[in-house]
CSV table of C-alpha atoms in Angstrom, one decimal:
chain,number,residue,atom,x,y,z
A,19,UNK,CA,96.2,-7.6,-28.3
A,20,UNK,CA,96.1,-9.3,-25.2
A,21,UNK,CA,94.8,-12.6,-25.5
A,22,UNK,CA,91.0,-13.2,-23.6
A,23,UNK,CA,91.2,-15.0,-20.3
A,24,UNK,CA,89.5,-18.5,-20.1
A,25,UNK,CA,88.0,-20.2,-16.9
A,26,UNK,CA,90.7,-22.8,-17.3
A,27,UNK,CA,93.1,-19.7,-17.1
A,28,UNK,CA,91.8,-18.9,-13.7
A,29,UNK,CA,91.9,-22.2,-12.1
A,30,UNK,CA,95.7,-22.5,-13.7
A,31,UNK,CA,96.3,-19.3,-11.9
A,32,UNK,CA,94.4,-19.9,-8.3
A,33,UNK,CA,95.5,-23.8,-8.6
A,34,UNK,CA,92.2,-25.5,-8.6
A,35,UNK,CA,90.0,-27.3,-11.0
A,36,UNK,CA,88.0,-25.6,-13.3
A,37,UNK,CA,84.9,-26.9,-11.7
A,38,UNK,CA,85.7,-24.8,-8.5
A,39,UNK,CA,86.7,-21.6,-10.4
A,40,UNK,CA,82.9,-22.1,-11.9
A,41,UNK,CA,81.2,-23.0,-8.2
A,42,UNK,CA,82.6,-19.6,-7.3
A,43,UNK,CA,81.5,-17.7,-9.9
A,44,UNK,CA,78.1,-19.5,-9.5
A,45,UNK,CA,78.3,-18.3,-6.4
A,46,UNK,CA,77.9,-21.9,-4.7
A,47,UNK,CA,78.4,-22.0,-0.8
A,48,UNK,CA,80.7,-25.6,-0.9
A,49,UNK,CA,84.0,-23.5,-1.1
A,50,UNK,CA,86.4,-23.1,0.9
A,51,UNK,CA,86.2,-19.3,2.0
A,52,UNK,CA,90.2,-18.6,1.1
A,53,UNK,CA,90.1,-20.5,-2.1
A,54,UNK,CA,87.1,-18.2,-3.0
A,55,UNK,CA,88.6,-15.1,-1.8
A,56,UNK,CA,91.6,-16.0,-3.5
A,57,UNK,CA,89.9,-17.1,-6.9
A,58,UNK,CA,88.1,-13.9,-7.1
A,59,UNK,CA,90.8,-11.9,-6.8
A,60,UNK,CA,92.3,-13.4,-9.4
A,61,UNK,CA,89.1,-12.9,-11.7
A,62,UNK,CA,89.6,-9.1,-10.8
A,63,UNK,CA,93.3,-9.0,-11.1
A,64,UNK,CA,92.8,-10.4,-14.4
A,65,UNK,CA,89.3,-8.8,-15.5
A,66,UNK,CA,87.6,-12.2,-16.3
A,67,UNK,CA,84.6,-11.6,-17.6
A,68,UNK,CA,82.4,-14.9,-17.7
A,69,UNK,CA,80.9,-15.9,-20.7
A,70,UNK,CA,77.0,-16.0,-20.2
A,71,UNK,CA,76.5,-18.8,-22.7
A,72,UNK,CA,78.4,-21.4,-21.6
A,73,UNK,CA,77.9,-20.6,-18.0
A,74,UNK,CA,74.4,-20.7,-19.1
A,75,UNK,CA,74.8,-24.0,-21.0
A,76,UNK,CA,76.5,-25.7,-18.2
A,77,UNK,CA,73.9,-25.4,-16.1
A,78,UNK,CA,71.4,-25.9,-18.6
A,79,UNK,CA,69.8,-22.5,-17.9
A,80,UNK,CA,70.5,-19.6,-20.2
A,81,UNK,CA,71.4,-16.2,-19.1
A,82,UNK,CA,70.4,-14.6,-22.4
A,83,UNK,CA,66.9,-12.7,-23.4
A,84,UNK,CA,66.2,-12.8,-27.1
A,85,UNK,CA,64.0,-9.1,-28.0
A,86,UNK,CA,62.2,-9.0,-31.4
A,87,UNK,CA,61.7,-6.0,-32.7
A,88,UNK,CA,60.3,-3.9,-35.4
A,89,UNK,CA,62.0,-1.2,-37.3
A,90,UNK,CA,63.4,1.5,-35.3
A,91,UNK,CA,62.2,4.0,-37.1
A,92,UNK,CA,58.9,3.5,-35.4
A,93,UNK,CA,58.4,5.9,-32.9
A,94,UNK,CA,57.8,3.5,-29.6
A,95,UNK,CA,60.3,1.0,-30.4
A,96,UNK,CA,63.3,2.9,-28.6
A,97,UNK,CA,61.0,3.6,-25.9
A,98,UNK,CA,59.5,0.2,-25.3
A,99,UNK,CA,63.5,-1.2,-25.5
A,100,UNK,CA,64.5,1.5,-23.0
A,101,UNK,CA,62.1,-0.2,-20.5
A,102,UNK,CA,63.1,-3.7,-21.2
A,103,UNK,CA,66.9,-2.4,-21.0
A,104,UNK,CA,66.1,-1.1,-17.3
A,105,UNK,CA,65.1,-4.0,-15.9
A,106,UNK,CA,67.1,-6.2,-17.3
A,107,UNK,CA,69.9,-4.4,-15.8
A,108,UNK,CA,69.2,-4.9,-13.0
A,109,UNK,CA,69.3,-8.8,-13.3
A,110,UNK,CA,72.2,-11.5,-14.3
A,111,UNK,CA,70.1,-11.9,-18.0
A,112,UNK,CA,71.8,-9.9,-20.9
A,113,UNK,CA,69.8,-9.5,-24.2
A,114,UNK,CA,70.3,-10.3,-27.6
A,115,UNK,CA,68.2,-7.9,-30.1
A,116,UNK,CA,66.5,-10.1,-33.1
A,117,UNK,CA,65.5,-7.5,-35.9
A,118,UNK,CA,62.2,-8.1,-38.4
A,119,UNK,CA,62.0,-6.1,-40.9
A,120,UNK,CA,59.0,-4.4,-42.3
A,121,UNK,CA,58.7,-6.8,-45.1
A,122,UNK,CA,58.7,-10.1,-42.7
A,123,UNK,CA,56.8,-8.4,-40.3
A,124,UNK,CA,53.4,-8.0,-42.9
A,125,UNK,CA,53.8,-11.1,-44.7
A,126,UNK,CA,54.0,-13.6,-41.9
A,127,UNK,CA,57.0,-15.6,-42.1
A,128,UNK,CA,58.4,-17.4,-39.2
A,129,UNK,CA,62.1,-17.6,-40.5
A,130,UNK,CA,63.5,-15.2,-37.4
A,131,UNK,CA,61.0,-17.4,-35.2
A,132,UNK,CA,62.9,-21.0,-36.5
A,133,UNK,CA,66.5,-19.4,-36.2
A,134,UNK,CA,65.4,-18.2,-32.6
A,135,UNK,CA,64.4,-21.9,-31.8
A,136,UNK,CA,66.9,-23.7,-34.1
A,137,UNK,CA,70.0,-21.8,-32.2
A,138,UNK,CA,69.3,-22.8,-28.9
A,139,UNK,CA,70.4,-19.5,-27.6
A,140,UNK,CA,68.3,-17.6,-25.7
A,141,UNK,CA,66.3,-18.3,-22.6
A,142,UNK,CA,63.1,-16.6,-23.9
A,143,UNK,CA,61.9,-14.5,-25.8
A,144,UNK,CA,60.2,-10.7,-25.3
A,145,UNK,CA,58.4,-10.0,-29.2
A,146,UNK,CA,57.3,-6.4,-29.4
A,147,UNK,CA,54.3,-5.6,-32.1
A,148,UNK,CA,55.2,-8.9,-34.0
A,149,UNK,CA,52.4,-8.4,-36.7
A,150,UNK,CA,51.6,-11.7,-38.6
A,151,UNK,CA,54.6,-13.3,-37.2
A,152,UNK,CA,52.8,-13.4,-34.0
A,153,UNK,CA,51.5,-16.5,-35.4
A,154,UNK,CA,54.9,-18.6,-35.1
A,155,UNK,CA,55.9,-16.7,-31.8
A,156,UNK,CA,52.2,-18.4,-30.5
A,157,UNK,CA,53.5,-21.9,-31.9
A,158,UNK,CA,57.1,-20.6,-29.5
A,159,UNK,CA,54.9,-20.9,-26.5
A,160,UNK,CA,53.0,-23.7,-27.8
A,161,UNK,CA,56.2,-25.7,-27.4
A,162,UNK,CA,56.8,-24.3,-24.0
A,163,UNK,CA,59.4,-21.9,-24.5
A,164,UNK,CA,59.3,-18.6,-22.9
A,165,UNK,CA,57.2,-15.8,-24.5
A,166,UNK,CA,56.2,-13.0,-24.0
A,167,UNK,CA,54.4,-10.8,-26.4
A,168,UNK,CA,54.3,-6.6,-26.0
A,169,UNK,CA,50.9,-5.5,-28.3
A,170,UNK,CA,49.9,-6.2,-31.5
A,171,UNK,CA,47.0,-7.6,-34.0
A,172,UNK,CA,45.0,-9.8,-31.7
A,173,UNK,CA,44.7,-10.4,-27.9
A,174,UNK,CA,46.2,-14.0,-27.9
A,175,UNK,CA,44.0,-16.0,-25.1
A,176,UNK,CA,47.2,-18.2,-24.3
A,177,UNK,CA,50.0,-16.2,-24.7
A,178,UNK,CA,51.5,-13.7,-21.6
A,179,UNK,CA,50.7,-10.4,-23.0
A,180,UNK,CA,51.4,-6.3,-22.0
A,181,UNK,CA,49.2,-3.3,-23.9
A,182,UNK,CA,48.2,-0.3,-22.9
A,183,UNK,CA,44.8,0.3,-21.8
A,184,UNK,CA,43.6,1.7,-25.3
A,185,UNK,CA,40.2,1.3,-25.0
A,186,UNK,CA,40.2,3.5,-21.5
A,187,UNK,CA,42.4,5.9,-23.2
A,188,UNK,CA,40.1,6.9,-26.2
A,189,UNK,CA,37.7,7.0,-24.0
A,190,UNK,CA,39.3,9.9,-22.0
A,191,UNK,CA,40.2,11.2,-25.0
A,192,UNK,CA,36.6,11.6,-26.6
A,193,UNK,CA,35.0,12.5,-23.3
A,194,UNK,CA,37.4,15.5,-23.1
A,195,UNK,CA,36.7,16.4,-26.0
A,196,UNK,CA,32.6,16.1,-25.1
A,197,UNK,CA,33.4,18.5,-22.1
A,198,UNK,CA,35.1,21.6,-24.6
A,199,UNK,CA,31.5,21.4,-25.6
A,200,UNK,CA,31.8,19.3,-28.8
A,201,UNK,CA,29.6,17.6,-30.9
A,202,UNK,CA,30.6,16.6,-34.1
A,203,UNK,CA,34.0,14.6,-33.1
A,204,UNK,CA,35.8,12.3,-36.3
A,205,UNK,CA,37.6,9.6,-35.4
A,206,UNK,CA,40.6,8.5,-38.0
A,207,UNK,CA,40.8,5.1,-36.9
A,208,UNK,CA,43.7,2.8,-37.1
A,209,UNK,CA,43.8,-0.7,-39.5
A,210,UNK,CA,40.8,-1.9,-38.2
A,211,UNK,CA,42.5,-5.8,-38.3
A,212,UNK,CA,44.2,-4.4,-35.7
A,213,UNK,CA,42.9,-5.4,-32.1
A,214,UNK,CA,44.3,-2.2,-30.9
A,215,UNK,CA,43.0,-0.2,-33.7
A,216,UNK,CA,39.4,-1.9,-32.4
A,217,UNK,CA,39.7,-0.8,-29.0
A,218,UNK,CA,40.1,2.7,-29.8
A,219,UNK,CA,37.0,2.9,-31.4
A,220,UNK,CA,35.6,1.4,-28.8
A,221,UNK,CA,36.6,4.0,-26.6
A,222,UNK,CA,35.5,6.5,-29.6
A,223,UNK,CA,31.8,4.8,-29.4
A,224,UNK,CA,31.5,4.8,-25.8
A,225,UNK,CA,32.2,8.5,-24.9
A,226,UNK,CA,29.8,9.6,-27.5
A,227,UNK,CA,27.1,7.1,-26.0
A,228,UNK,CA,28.0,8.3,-22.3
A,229,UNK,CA,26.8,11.8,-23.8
A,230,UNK,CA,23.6,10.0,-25.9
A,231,UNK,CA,25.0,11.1,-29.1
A,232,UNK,CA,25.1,8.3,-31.4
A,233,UNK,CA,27.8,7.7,-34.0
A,234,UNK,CA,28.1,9.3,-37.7
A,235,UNK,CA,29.7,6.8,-39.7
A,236,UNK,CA,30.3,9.6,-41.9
A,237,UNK,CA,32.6,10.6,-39.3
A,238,UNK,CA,34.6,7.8,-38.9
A,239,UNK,CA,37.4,7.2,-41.4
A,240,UNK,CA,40.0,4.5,-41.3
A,241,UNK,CA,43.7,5.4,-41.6
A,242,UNK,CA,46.9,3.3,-41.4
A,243,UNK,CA,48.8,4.7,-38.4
A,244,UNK,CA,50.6,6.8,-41.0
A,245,UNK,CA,51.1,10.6,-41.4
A,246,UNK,CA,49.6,9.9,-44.7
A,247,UNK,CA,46.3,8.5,-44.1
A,248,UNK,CA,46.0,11.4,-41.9
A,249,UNK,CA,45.8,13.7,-44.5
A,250,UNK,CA,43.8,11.7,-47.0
A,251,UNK,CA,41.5,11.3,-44.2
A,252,UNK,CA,41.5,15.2,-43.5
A,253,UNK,CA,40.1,15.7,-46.8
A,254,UNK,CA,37.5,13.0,-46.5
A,255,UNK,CA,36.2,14.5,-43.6
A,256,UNK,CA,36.3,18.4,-44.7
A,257,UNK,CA,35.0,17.4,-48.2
A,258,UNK,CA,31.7,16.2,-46.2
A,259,UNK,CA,28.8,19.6,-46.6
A,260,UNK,CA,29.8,22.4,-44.1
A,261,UNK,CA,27.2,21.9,-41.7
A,262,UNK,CA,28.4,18.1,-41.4
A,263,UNK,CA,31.7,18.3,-41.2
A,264,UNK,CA,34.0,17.7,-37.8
A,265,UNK,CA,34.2,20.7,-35.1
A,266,UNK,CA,36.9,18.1,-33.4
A,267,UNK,CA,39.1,15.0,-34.5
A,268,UNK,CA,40.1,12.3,-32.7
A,269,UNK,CA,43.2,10.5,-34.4
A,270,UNK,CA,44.2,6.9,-33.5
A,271,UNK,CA,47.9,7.9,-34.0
A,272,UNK,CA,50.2,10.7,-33.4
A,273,UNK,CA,51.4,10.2,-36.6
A,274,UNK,CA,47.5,10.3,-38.3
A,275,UNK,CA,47.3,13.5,-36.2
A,276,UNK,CA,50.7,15.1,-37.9
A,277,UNK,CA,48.5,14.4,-41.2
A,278,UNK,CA,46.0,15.9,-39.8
A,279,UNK,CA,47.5,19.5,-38.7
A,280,UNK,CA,49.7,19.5,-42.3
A,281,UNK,CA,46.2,19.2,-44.4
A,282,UNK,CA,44.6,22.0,-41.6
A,283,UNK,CA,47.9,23.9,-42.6
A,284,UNK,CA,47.9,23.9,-46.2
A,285,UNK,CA,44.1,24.5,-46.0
A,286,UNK,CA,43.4,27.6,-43.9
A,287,UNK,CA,42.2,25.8,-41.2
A,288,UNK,CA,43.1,27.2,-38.0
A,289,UNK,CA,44.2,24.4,-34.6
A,290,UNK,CA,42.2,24.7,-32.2
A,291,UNK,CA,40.1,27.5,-33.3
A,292,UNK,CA,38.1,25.7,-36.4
A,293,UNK,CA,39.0,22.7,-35.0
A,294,UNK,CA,40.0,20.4,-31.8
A,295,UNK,CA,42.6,17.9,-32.4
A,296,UNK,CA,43.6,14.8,-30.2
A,297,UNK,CA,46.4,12.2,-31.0
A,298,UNK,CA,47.0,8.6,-28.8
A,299,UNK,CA,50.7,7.7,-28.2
A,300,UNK,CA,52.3,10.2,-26.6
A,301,UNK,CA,55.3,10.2,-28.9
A,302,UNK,CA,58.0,12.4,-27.6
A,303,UNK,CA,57.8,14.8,-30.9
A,304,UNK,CA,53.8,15.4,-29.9
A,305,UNK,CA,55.1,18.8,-27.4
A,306,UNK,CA,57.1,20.1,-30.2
A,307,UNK,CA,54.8,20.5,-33.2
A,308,UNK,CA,52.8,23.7,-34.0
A,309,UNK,CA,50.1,23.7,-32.1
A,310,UNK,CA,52.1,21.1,-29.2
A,311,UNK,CA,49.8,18.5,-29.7
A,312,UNK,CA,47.1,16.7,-27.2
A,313,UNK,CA,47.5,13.2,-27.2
A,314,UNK,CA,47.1,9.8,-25.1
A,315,UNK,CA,50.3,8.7,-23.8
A,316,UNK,CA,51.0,5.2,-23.8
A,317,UNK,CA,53.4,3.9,-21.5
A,318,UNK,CA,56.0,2.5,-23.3
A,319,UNK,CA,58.9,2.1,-20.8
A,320,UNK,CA,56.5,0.7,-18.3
A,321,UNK,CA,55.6,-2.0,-20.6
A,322,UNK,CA,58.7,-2.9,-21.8
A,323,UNK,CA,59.7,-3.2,-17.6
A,324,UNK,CA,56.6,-5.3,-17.1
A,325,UNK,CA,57.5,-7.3,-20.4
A,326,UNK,CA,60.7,-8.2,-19.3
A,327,UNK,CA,59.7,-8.6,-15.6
A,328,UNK,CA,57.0,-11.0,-16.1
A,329,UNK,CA,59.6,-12.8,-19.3
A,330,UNK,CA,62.2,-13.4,-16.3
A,331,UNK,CA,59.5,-14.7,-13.8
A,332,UNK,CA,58.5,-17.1,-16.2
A,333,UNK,CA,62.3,-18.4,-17.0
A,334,UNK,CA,62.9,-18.9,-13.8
A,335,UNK,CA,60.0,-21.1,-13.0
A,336,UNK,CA,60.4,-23.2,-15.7
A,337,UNK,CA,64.2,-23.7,-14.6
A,338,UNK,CA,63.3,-24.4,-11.0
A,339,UNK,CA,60.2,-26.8,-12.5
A,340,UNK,CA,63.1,-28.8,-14.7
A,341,UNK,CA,59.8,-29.4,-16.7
A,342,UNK,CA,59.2,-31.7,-19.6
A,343,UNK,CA,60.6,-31.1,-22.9
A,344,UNK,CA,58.0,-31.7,-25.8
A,345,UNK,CA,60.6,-33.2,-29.1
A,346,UNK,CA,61.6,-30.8,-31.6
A,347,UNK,CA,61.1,-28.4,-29.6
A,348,UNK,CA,64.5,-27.4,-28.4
A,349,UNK,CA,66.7,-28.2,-25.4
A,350,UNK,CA,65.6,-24.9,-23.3
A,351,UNK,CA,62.1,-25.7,-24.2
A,352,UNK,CA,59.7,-26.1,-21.0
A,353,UNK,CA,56.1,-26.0,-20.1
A,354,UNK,CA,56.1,-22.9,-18.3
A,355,UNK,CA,52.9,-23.2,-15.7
A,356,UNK,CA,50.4,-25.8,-14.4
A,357,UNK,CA,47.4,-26.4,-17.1
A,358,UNK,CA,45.0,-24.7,-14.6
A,359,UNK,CA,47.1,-21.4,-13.8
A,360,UNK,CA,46.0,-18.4,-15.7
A,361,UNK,CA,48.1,-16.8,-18.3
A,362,UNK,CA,48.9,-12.8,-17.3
A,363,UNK,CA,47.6,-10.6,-19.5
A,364,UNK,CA,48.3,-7.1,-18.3
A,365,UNK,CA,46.7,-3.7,-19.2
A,366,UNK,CA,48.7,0.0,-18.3
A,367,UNK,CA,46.9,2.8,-17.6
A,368,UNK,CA,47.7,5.7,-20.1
A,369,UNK,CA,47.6,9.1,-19.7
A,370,UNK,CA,46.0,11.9,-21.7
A,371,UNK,CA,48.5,14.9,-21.9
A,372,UNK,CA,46.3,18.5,-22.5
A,373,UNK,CA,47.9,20.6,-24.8
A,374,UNK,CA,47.0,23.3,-27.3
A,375,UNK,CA,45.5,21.6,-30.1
A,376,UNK,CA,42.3,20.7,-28.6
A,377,UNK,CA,41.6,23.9,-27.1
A,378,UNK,CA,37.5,25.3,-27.4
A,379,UNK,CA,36.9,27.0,-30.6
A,380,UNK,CA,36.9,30.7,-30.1
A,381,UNK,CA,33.6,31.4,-32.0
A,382,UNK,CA,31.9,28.9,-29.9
A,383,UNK,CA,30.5,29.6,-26.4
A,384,UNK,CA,30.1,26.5,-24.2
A,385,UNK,CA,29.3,26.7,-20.5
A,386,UNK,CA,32.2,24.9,-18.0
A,387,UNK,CA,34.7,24.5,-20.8
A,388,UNK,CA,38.0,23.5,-19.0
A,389,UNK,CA,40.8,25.7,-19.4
A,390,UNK,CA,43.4,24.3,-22.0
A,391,UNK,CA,46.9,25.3,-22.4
């Protein structure tokens, strides 16, 4: 195998000093146009590829994105990388994929978090649903390196931040709901440590109180995200008397709601005729179960774009600021904005996608019921 081509290769070949073959590629204007021309051609004759690090490290400005993710066996993972992936390919950056495990991820250690800093490598860093980890990706930013944080447990007051809108989207959600003319709407709530988990039954709350019907805590259960706690909260709710038990369900997950249809399922309990059903995610295997399955899409491409768009802007600032370095804290450590600017926290809009599982109940008659596919 042919042996990889160096930058001193190039300058050997075009005859000049390394230091020109790297203006060029830097794409500095105090070159001689025919030397350029002529080292560039070489770089293509030869198909030099330049190594982002040390391109990166001689200038003292990385060219490399750390993403930490979860598991990808989590639904929005894939989706939210997608995103990132777009817009980062449109740039010079290239990323490098840090992977926390499920374990790490619940009982907060910060090991990924010190090899991250310890290595030096990456410009910044884009953490998606960090969990109690969040805490050393905080003390990351603390120290002035580049974060950026994509959802999780809490709204951090100092840290840049992307989520979805879940508050609004419940809310859309239950109100539907309210317009097919029901009542008696469950919520399965998320882990309620969650801040997003809180929002949604915030959303939950205010629908019913736009309608003045006040909440049942009998109808509210909590669940874990998981198709599981779906089902155990299925039976909760239709083990309550029959005159008190849900004519609708509003799940905090897709997942939940998958729980939900296998317990209606093994039951005799027909979707949407006994009951409405209404997910939040917008997980791509929603259309495809039986009934397809209402839900509140969450944009997860758009905010792994914004992530990595707003990850970027803040990079290069801090390059073009050559700002102070606080010790121990890394050499591409810098303080990212002026004390008095305001960290971006950004909220998406979501989407609720009407599908068959939350269509009217057949035995019911309700006056300006929309028409549900």
């Amino acid at each position: 195998m042919a042996r990889k081509r160096t930058i001193g290769d190039i300058a050997l070949l075009a005859g000049v000093s390394k230091a020109t073959v790297s203006r060029v590629l830097n794409q500095k204007p105090d070159v001689d146009p025919s030397t350029r021309e002529r080292i560039l051609r070489i770089v293509e004759e030869e198909g030099f590829v330049p190594s982002l690090t040390a391109a990166g490290l001689a200038r003292r400005h990385s060219h490399l994105i750390g993403v930490l993710v979860p598991s990808f066996t989590w639904p929005m993972v894939p989706d939210i990388v997608c995103g990132v992936a777009e817009a980062i390919g449109l740039t010079p950056y290239e990323l490098v994929l840090y992977s926390i495990n499920d374990k790490t991820r619940a009982d907060g250690k910060g090991d990924v978090i010190d090899h991250i800093l310890a290595s030096d490598l990456v410009a910044g860093l884009l953490s998606i649903l960090p969990g109690l980890p969040a805490k050393h990706v905080i003390r990351l930013h603390q120290y002035g390196f580049p974060v950026v944080m994509i959802d999780d447990r809490e709204l951090p007051s100092d840290v840049p931040w992307i989520s979805a809108d879940n508050q609004q989207g419940a809310y859309e959600a239950v109100y539907h709901l309210l317009k097919l003319g029901h009542r008696r709407i469950a919520h399965i709530q998320g882990p309620v440590d969650l801040y997003c988990s809180r929002q949604r039954y915030q959303g939950y709350c205010r629908a019913l109180e736009d309608y003045g019907i006040p909440v049942d805590p009998t109808l509210v259960v909590e669940g874990l995200f998981r198709r599981k706690s779906g089902m155990e909260a299925a039976q909760k709710l239709f083990s309550l008397p029959q005159g008190q038990r849900p004519t609708a369900i509003f799940a905090a997950s897709d997942d939940m709601a998958y729980g939900v249809i296998a317990y209606a399922e093994e039951h005799g309990i027909r979707i949407p005729d006994d009951l409405a059903l209404v997910g939040f995610d917008g997980i791509s295997s929603s259309a495809h179960v039986r009934p397809p399955l209402t839900t509140v899409k969450q944009p997860f491409q758009e905010m792994g774009r914004q992530g990595a768009k707003l990850l970027i802007s803040m990079i290069e600032h801090a390059h073009r600021q050559r700002a102070y370095i606080p010790p121990g804290a890394g050499k591409h450590a810098t303080l990212l904005q002026p004390e008095d600017e305001q960290v971006q926290q950004i909220h998406l809009a979501t989407s609720l996608l009407v599908r068959a599982s939350c269509g009217a109940r057949q035995s019911q008659a309700v006056s300006s019921i929309e028409q549900v596919t």
